[in-house]
mmCIF file of C-alpha atoms in Angstrom:
data_model
loop_
_atom_site.group_PDB
_atom_site.id
_atom_site.type_symbol
_atom_site.label_atom_id
_atom_site.label_comp_id
_atom_site.label_asym_id
_atom_site.label_seq_id
_atom_site.Cartn_x
_atom_site.Cartn_y
_atom_site.Cartn_z
ATOM 1 C CA MET A 17 41.645 102.843 64.384
ATOM 2 C CA LEU A 18 40.650 99.656 66.202
ATOM 3 C CA ILE A 19 43.714 97.909 67.719
ATOM 4 C CA GLU A 20 43.190 94.173 67.743
ATOM 5 C CA SER A 21 44.976 90.938 67.048
ATOM 6 C CA PHE A 22 44.356 89.696 63.527
ATOM 7 C CA VAL A 23 45.454 87.152 60.913
ATOM 8 C CA ILE A 24 46.511 88.047 57.380
ATOM 9 C CA ILE A 25 45.446 85.166 55.085
ATOM 10 C CA GLY A 26 47.332 84.453 51.883
ATOM 11 C CA LEU A 27 44.247 84.882 49.691
ATOM 12 C CA THR A 28 43.007 88.049 48.049
ATOM 13 C CA ARG A 29 39.505 89.116 48.655
ATOM 14 C CA GLU A 30 38.664 87.520 45.269
ATOM 15 C CA GLY A 31 40.090 84.220 46.526
ATOM 16 C CA ARG A 32 43.339 84.126 44.546
ATOM 17 C CA LYS A 33 46.481 82.795 46.279
ATOM 18 C CA PHE A 34 49.014 85.483 47.180
ATOM 19 C CA ARG A 35 52.461 85.023 45.709
ATOM 20 C CA PRO A 36 55.277 84.340 46.261
ATOM 21 C CA SER A 37 54.472 81.168 48.115
ATOM 22 C CA ASP A 38 56.822 81.985 50.987
ATOM 23 C CA TRP A 39 55.318 85.422 51.568
ATOM 24 C CA CYS A 40 54.330 84.658 55.187
ATOM 25 C CA ASP A 41 57.917 83.641 56.121
ATOM 26 C CA ARG A 42 59.309 86.755 54.428
ATOM 27 C CA LEU A 43 56.804 89.051 56.152
ATOM 28 C CA SER A 44 57.406 87.436 59.512
ATOM 29 C CA GLY A 45 61.133 87.560 58.913
ATOM 30 C CA VAL A 46 60.970 91.306 58.662
ATOM 31 C CA MET A 47 59.930 91.407 62.317
ATOM 32 C CA SER A 48 62.309 88.660 63.495
ATOM 33 C CA ALA A 49 65.593 88.856 65.375
ATOM 34 C CA PHE A 50 68.820 86.827 65.683
ATOM 35 C CA GLY A 51 69.464 85.408 69.136
ATOM 36 C CA ALA A 52 72.824 84.711 70.819
ATOM 37 C CA GLU A 53 73.019 81.329 69.142
ATOM 38 C CA LYS A 54 72.824 83.140 65.765
ATOM 39 C CA LYS A 55 69.528 81.598 64.810
ATOM 40 C CA MET A 56 66.602 83.584 63.544
ATOM 41 C CA ARG A 57 63.717 83.746 65.959
ATOM 42 C CA TYR A 58 60.219 84.998 64.873
ATOM 43 C CA SER A 59 58.770 87.717 67.038
ATOM 44 C CA PRO A 60 56.187 86.499 69.505
ATOM 45 C CA TYR A 61 53.954 89.244 68.037
ATOM 46 C CA VAL A 62 54.266 88.374 64.304
ATOM 47 C CA ARG A 63 54.515 84.733 63.227
ATOM 48 C CA PRO A 64 53.800 82.574 60.186
ATOM 49 C CA ALA A 65 51.083 79.957 60.427
ATOM 50 C CA ALA A 66 48.480 78.155 58.432
ATOM 51 C CA THR A 67 44.679 78.208 58.609
ATOM 52 C CA LYS A 68 42.636 75.080 59.243
ATOM 53 C CA THR A 69 42.211 74.812 55.494
ATOM 54 C CA GLY A 70 45.979 74.994 54.909
ATOM 55 C CA GLU A 71 46.208 78.551 53.615
ATOM 56 C CA LYS A 72 49.374 80.297 54.659
ATOM 57 C CA CYS A 73 48.883 83.257 57.003
ATOM 58 C CA VAL A 74 50.596 85.628 59.445
ATOM 59 C CA ILE A 75 49.288 86.088 62.937
ATOM 60 C CA VAL A 76 49.678 89.610 64.333
ATOM 61 C CA ASP A 77 49.321 90.125 68.102
ATOM 62 C CA LYS A 78 47.813 93.474 69.113
ATOM 63 C CA ARG A 79 50.510 93.926 71.734
ATOM 64 C CA LEU A 80 52.830 94.797 68.845
ATOM 65 C CA TYR A 81 51.060 98.136 68.675
ATOM 66 C CA GLU A 82 52.090 99.037 72.226
ATOM 67 C CA LEU A 83 55.721 98.221 71.481
ATOM 68 C CA GLU A 84 56.013 99.455 67.907
ATOM 69 C CA PRO A 85 52.982 101.149 66.363
ATOM 70 C CA LEU A 86 54.780 101.719 63.086
ATOM 71 C CA ALA A 87 55.377 97.982 62.669
ATOM 72 C CA TYR A 88 51.748 97.231 63.458
ATOM 73 C CA ASN A 89 50.555 99.870 60.964
ATOM 74 C CA PHE A 90 52.991 98.423 58.330
ATOM 75 C CA LEU A 91 51.322 95.053 58.646
ATOM 76 C CA VAL A 92 47.781 96.492 58.488
ATOM 77 C CA ASN A 93 48.769 98.440 55.322
ATOM 78 C CA PHE A 94 50.555 95.446 53.750
ATOM 79 C CA ALA A 95 47.263 93.521 53.932
ATOM 80 C CA LYS A 96 45.311 96.387 52.515
ATOM 81 C CA ASP A 97 47.790 97.260 49.771
ATOM 82 C CA ASN A 98 47.753 93.627 48.567
ATOM 83 C CA ASP A 99 43.996 93.207 48.997
ATOM 84 C CA LEU A 100 44.455 90.228 51.377
ATOM 85 C CA GLN A 101 41.821 88.723 53.575
ATOM 86 C CA VAL A 102 42.166 89.717 57.232
ATOM 87 C CA GLU A 103 40.280 88.140 60.054
ATOM 88 C CA PRO A 104 40.223 89.437 63.698
ATOM 89 C CA LEU A 105 41.408 87.078 66.422
ATOM 90 C CA GLY A 106 39.976 86.660 69.909
ATOM 91 C CA GLU A 107 41.552 88.074 73.023
ATOM 92 C CA ASN A 108 43.657 84.943 73.590
ATOM 93 C CA ALA A 109 45.533 85.139 70.272
#
């Protein structure tokens, strides 16, 4: 298995939008934590974003694998199970 940073894009390989529309917030929320001020903070390793074309996505930093390989594998399998587009990110992701 190649360990790399990647982005999960909210489009299936056939180009259909993934639903529900807040999927990237929900998925990122699974990896979030509540700080002392009782506000949710997204993990620096898993965060919602949007592509240049406006598609919702989730950015996954490869450093997550070093800290929690099961979480990293969960995200890889989430993309596979839902037939979502995945693109590798460069070293500075």
